[in-house]
Short mmCIF file of C-alpha atoms in Angstrom, two decimals:
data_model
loop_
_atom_site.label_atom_id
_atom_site.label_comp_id
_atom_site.label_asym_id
_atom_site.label_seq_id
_atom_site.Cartn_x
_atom_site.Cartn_y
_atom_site.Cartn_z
CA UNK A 739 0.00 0.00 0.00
CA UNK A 740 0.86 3.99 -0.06
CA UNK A 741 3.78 5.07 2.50
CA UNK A 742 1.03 8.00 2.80
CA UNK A 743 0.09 8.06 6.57
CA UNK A 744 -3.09 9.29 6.36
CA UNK A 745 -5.74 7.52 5.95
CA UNK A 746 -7.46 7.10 2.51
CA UNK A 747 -10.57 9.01 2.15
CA UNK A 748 -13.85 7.42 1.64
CA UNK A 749 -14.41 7.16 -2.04
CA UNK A 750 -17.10 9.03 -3.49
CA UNK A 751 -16.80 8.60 -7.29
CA UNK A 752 -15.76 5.69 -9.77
CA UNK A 753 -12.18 6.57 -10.07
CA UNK A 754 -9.40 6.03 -7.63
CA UNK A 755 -6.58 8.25 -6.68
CA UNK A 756 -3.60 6.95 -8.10
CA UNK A 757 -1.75 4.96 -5.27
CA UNK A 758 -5.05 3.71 -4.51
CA UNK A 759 -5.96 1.73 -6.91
CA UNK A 760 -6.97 -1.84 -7.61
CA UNK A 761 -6.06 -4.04 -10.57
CA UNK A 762 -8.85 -4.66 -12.94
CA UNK A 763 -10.88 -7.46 -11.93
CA UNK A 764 -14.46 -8.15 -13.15
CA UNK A 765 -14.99 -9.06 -9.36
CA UNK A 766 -14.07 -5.71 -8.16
CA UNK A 767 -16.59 -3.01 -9.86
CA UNK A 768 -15.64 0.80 -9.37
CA UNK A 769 -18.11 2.33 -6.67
CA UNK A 770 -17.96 3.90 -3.44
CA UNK A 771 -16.33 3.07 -0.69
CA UNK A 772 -19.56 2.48 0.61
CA UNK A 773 -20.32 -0.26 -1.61
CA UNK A 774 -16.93 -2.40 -1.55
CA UNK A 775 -18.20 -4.85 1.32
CA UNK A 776 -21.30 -5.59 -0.68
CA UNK A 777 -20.57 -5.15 -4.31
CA UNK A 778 -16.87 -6.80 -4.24
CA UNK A 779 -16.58 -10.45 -4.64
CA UNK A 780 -14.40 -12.81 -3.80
CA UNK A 781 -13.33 -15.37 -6.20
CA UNK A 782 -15.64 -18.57 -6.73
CA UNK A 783 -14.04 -21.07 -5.39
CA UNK A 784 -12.68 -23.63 -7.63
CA UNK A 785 -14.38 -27.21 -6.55
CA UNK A 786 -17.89 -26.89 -4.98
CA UNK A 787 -21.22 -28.73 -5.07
CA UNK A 788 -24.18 -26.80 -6.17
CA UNK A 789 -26.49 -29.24 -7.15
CA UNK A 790 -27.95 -29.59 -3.09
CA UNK A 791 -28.66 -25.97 -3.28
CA UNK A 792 -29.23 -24.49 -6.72
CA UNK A 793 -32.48 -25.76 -7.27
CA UNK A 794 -33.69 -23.61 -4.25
CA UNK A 795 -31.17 -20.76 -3.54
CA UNK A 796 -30.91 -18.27 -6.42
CA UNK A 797 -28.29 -15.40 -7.03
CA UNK A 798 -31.31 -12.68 -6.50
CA UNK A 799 -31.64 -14.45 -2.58
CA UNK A 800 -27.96 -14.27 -2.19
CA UNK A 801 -28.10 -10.98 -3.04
CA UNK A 802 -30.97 -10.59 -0.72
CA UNK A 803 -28.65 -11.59 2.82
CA UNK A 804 -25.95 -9.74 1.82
CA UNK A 805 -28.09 -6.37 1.47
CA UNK A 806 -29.71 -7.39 4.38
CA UNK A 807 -26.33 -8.02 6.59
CA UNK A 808 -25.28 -4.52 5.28
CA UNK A 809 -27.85 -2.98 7.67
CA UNK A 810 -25.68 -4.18 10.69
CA UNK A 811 -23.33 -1.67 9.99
CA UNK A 812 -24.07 2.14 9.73
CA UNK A 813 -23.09 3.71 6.32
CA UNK A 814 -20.30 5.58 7.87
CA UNK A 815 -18.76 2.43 9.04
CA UNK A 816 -19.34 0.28 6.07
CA UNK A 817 -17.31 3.68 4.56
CA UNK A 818 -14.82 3.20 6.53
CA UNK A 819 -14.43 -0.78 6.24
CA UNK A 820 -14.88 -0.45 2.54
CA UNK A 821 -12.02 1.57 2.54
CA UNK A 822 -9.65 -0.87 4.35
CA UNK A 823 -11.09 -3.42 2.04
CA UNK A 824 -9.63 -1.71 -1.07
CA UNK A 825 -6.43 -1.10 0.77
CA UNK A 826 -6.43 -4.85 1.62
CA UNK A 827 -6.78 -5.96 -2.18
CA UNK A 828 -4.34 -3.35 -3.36
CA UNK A 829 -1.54 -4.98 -0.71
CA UNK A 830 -3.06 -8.32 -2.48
CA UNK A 831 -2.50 -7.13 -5.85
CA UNK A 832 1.48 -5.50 -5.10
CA UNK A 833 2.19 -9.12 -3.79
CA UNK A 834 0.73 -10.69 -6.77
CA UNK A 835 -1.72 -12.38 -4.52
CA UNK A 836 -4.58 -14.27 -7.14
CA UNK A 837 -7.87 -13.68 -6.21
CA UNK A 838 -8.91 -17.26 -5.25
CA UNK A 839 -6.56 -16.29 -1.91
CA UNK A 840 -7.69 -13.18 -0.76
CA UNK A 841 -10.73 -15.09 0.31
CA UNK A 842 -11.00 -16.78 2.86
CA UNK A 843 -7.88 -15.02 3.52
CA UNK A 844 -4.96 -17.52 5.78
CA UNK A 845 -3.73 -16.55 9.09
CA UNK A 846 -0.43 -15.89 7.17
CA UNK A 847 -1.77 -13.43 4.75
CA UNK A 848 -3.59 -11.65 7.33
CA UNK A 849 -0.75 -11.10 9.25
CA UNK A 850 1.29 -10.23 6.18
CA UNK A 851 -1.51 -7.85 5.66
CA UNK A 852 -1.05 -6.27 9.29
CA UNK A 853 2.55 -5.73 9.42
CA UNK A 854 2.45 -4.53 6.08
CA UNK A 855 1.04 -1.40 7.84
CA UNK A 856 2.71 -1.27 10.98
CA UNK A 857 4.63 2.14 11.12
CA UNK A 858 2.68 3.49 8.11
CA UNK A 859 -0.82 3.82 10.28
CA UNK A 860 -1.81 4.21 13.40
CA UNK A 861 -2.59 1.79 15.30
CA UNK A 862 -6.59 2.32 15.52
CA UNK A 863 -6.29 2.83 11.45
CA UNK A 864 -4.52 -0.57 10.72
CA UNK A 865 -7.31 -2.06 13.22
CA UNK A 866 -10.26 -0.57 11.10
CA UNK A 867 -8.97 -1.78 7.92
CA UNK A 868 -8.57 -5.52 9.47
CA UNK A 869 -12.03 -5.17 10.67
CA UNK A 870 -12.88 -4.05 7.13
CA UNK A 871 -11.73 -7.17 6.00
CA UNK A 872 -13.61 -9.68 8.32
CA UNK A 873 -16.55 -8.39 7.34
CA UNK A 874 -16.50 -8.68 4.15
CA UNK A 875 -16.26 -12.28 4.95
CA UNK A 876 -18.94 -12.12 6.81
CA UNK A 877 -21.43 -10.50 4.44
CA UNK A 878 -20.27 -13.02 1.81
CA UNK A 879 -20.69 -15.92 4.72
CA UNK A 880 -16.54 -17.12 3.99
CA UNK A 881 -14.67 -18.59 6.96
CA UNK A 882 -12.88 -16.19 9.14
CA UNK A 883 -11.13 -18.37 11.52
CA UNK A 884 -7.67 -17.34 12.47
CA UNK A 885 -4.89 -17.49 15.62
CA UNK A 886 -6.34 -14.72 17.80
CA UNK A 887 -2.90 -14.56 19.70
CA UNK A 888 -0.94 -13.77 17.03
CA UNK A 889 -3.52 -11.57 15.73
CA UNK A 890 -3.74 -9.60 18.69
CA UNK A 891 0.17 -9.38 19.54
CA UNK A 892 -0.01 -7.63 15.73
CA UNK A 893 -2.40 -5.14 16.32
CA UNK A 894 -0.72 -4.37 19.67
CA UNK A 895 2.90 -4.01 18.39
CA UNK A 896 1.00 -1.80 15.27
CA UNK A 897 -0.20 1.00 18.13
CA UNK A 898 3.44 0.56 19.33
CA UNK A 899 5.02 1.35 15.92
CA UNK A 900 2.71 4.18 14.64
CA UNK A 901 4.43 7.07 13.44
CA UNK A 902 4.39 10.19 15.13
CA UNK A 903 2.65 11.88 12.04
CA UNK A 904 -0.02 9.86 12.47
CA UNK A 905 -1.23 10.82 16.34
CA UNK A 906 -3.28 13.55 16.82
CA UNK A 907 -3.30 15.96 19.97
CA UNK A 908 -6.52 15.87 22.25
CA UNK A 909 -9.15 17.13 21.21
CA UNK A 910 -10.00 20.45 22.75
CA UNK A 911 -13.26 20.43 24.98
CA UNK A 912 -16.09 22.99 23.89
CA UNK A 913 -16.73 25.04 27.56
CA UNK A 914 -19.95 27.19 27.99
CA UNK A 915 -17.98 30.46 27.30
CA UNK A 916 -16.93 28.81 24.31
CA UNK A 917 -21.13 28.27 23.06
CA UNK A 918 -21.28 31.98 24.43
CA UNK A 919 -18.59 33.38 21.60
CA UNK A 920 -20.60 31.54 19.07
CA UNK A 921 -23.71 32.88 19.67
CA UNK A 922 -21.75 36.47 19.72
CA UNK A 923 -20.76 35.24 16.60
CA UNK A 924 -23.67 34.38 14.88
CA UNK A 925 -26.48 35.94 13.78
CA UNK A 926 -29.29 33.72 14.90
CA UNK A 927 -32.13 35.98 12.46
CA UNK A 928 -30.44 34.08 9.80
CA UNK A 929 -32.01 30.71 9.11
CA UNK A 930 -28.68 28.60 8.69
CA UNK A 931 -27.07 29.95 11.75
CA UNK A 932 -29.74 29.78 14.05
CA UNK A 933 -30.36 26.18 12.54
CA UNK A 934 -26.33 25.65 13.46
CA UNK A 935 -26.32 27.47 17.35
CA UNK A 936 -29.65 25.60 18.19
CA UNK A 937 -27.81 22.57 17.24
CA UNK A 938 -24.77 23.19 18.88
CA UNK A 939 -26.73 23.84 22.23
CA UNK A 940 -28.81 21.01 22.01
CA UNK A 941 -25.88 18.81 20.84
CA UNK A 942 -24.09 20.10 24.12
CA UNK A 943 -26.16 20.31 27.10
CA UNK A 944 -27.55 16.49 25.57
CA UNK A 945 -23.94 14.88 25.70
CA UNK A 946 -24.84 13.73 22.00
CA UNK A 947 -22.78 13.39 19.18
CA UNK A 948 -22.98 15.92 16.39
CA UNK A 949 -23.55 13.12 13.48
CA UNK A 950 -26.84 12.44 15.68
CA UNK A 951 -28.64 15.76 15.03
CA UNK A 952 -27.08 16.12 11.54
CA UNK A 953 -27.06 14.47 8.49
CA UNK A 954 -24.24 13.17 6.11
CA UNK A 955 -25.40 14.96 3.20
CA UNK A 956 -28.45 17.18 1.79
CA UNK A 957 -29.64 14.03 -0.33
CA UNK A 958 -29.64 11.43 2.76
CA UNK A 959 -32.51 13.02 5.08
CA UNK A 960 -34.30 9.68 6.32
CA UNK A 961 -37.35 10.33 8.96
CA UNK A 962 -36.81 6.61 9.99
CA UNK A 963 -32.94 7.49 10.50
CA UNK A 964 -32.79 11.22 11.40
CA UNK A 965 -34.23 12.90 14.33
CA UNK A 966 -37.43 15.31 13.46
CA UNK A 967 -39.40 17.83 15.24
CA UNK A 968 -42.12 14.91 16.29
CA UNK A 969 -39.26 13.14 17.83
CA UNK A 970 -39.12 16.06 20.36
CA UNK A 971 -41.30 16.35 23.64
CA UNK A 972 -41.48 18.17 27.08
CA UNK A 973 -41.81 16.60 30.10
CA UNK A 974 -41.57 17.60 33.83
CA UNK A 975 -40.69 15.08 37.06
CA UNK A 976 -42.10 15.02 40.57
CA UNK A 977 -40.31 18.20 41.48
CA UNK A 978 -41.97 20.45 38.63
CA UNK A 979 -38.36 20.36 37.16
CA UNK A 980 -38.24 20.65 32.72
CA UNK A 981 -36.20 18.82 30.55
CA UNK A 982 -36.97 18.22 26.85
CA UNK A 983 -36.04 15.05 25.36
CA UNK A 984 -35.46 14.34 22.17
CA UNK A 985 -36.14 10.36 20.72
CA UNK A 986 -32.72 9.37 18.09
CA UNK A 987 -34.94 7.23 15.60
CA UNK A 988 -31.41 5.42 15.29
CA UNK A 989 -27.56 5.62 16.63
CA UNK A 990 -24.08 3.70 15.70
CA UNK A 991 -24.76 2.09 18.94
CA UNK A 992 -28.77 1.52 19.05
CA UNK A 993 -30.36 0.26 16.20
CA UNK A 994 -33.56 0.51 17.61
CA UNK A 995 -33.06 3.90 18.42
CA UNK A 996 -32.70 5.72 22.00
CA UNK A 997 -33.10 9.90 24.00
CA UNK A 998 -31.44 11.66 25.14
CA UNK A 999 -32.32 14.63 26.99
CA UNK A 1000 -31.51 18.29 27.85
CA UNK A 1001 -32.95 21.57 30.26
CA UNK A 1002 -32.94 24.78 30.66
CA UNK A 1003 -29.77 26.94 31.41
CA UNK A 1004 -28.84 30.18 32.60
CA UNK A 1005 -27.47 32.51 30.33
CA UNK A 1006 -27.21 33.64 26.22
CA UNK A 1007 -26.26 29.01 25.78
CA UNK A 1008 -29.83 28.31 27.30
CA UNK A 1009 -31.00 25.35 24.81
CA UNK A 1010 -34.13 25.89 25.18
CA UNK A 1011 -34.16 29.74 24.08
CA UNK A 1012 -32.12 28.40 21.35
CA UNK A 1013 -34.84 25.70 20.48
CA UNK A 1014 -37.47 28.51 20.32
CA UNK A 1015 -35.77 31.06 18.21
CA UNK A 1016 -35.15 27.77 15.61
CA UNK A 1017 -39.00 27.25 15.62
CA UNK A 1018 -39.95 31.26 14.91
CA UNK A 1019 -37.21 31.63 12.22
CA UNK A 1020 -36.96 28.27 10.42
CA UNK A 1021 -40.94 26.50 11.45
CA UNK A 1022 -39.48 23.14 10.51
CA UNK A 1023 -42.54 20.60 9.46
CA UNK A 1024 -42.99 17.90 11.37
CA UNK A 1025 -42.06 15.29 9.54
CA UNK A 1026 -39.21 17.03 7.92
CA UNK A 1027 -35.36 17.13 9.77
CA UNK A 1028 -35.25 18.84 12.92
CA UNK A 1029 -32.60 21.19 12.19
CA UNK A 1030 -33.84 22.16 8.58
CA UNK A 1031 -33.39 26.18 7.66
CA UNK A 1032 -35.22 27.89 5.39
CA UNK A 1033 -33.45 28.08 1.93
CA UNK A 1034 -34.73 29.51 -1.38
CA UNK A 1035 -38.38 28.81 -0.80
CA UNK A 1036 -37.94 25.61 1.42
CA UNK A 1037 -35.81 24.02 3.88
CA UNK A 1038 -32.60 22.49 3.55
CA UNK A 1039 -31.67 20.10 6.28
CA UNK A 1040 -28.57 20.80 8.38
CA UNK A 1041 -25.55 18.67 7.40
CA UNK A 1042 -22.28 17.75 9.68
CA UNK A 1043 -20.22 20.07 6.98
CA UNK A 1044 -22.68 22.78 7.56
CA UNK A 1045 -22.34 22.90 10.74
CA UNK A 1046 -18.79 22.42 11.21
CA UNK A 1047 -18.02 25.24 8.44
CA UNK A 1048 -20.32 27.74 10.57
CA UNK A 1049 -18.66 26.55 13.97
CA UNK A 1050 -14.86 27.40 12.13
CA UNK A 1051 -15.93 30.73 10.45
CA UNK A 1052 -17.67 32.05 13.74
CA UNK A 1053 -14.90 30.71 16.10
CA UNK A 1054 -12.62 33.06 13.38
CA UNK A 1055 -14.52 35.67 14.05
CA UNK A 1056 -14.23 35.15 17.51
CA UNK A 1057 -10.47 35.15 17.91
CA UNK A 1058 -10.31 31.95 19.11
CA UNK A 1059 -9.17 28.26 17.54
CA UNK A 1060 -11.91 26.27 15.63
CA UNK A 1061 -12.23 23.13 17.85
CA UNK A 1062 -13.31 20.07 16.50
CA UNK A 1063 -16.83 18.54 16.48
CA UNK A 1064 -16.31 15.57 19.34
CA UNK A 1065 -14.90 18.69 21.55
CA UNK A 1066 -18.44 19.00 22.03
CA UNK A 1067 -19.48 15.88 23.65
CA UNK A 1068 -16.17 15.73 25.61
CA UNK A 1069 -17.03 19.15 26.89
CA UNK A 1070 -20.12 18.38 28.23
CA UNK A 1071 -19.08 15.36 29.93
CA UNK A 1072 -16.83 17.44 31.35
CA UNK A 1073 -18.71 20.41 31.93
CA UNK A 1074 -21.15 17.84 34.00
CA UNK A 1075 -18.47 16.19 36.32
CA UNK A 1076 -17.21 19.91 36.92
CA UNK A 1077 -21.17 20.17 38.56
CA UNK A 1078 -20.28 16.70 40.99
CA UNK A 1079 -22.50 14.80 38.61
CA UNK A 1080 -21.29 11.43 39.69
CA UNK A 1081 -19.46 9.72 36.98
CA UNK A 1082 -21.77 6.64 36.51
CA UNK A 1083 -24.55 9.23 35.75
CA UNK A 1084 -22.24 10.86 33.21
CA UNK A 1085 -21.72 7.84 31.77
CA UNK A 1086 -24.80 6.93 31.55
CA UNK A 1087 -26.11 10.39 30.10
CA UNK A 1088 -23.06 10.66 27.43
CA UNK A 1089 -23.45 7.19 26.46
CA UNK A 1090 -20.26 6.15 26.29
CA UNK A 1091 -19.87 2.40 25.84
CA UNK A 1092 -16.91 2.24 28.09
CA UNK A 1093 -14.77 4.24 30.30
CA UNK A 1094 -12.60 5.88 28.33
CA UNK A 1095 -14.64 9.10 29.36
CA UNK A 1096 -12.21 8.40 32.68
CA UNK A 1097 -8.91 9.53 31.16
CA UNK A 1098 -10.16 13.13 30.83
CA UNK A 1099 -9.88 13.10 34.69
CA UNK A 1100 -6.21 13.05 34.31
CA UNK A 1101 -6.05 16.03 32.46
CA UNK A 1102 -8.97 18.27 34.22
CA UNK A 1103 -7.37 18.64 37.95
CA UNK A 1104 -10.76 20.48 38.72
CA UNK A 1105 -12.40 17.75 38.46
CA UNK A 1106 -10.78 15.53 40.60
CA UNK A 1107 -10.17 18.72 43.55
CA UNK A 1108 -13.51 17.98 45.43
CA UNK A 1109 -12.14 14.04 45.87
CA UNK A 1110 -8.41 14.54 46.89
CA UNK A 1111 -8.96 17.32 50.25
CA UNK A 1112 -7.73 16.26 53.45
CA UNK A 1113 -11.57 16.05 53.71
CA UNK A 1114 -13.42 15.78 50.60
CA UNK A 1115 -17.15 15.69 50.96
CA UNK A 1116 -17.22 13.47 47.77
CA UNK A 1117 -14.73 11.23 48.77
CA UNK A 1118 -16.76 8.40 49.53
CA UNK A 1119 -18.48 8.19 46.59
CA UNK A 1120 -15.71 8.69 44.70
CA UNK A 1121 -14.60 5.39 46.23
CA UNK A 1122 -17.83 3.70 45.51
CA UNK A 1123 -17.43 4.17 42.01
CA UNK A 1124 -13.29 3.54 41.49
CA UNK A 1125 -12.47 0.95 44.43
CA UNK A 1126 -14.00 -2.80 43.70
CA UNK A 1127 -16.45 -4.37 45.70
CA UNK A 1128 -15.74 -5.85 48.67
CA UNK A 1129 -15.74 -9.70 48.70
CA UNK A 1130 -17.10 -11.49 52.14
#
């Protein structure tokens, strides 16, 4: 593959860039990246018995499981997996590997395949594009059976060797003066921006993930996918206390779709105030995307590239550095445990499948004040939640 250390780009057209291309191979159309996991073949294998099945299993119901499987994967992943499927077959290809090989693909030539990348990717990269590969065997039901050991002790010496070029710094938290300069910054009687601040708010004081209230493109609205103004709704609990919630028809992580939630706050990064000033300047239909803005006679709905442009140009105007989209849901995890919210509630509330939320705590000494006094108030539940049961 390219000495290039970063990454290849999902492919959105029918050509390649030129270190990233395939050899010709009727079993390899040209189509997006998107596409590779389903629309890439492997090579029929040479010896097989049809005769038990093809009287009853046609190509048009093969075709039918694999565009089925696809669905376990959201587009941006099967994206990204497509893409270290054509870097797999173009490291097949430079080794003059024929096609009957590269599936289902030996332990050897998958850890060819691995070290192959070592030093050229990071280490989370060169585990993507492995990934990439097993599931293209798994859409095309091949045998993925392999020494997990050696496997493992591969990807683990690949985060080891990973060029310096390829590791990024930490990503810089979004704080609430931070929403403040923005909203300085933009002028929210203009549809697009006040579609963009509402969505930064809400996106914030939720803990959610920007690609959860945007969408990928203008084309790809889906009300069974994207979150709409009937998705939203008000409710109170026993103490008379507010919170709006908002229902994610779908996530990366929940298929079936989960809420998150948000309230009111004190000064100009109030959601809510946000969320009403959306409604009077953009009226977004109900069944329409929930951060549409009005555009040319209608409503466009907000993409991720949208938002992200608005977030850079304002920040500019601002004086300060554009910060990157997942600053926003680290900064309100950490805006949260800054307010003693324990840290299984955070957890909870960002939805983060793990802990890795934890080694921000390293870096934010605020944080971690309250629990290291001679006397900390919060010191026994800080306890609770690090120290391991005790066993009787």
């Amino acid at each position: 593959p390219s000495t290039n250390h970063s990454r290849p780009s999902s492919i959105q057209k029918t050509t390649y860039p030129a270190d990233l291309t395939p050899l010709p191979s009727p079993l390899r159309p040209a189509c997006t990246a998107r596409d590779h996991l389903q629309r890439w073949l492997p090579a029929p294998p040479s010896t097989h018995n049809h005769q038990s099945s093809s009287a009853t299993i046609q190509e048009s119901d093969m075709t039918r499981i694999k565009d089925v499987m696809a669905h376990a994967w959201a587009e941006s992943t099967r994206e990204s997996y497509g893409s270290g499927l054509l870097v797999f077959h173009i490291f097949c290809d430079a080794k003059s590997i024929p096609n009957s090989d590269h599936a289902p693909a030996s332990t050897q030539l998958i850890a060819l395949f691995i070290s192959s990348l070592a030093s050229q990717y990071s280490g989370g990269t060169v585990a993507n594009y492995l990934q990439g590969v097993r599931t293209w065997h798994i859409i095309h039901r091949l045998i993925w059976s392999h020494n997990n050991t050696e496997i493992e002790a591969l990807l683990k010496a690949a985060v080891t060797l990973a060029p310096t070029s390829s590791k990024h710094k930490p990503c810089e938290p979004y704080t609430v003066n931070v929403l403040n300069l923005m909203r300085d910054n933009l002028n929210l009687t203009d549809p697009a921006k006040a579609a963009v601040f509402t969505c930064l708010t809400t996106t914030f004081w939720c803990t959610a993930r920007v690609g959860e209230f945007t969408v990928p493109r203008l084309d790809t609205f889906n009300p069974l996918l994207h979150v709409k103004p009937s998705n939203v709704t008000h409710q109170k609990d026993r103490q008379g206390l507010m919170v709006t919630n908002f229902h994610l028809p779908r996530t990366k992580s929940a298929l079936l779709g989960e809420d998150v939630s948000s309230a009111q706050q004190l000064g100009p990064s109030d959601p809510q105030a946000a969320f009403q000033n959306h409604i009077v300047v953009n009226s977004p239909p109900m069944d329409g995307h929930l951060f549409v803005y009005r555009h040319k006679g209608g409503h466009r709905p907000l993409t991720k590239s949208k938002f992200t442009t608005s977030l850079s140009s304002a920040a500019k105007k601002a004086g300060i550095k554009p910060l990157q989209g997942h600053g926003i849901h680290i900064g309100s995890t950490l805006k949260y445990l800054l307010h003693n919210v324990p840290f299984d509630v955070i957890k909870i509330k960002g939805r983060w499948a793990s802990d890795a939320f934890l080694v921000y705590l390293c870096h934010h000494a605020q944080i971690l004040a309250p629990y290291i006094q001679a006397s900390p108030p919060l010191h026994e539940s800080f306890l609770q939640y690090t120290m391991p049961p005790i066993c009787r």
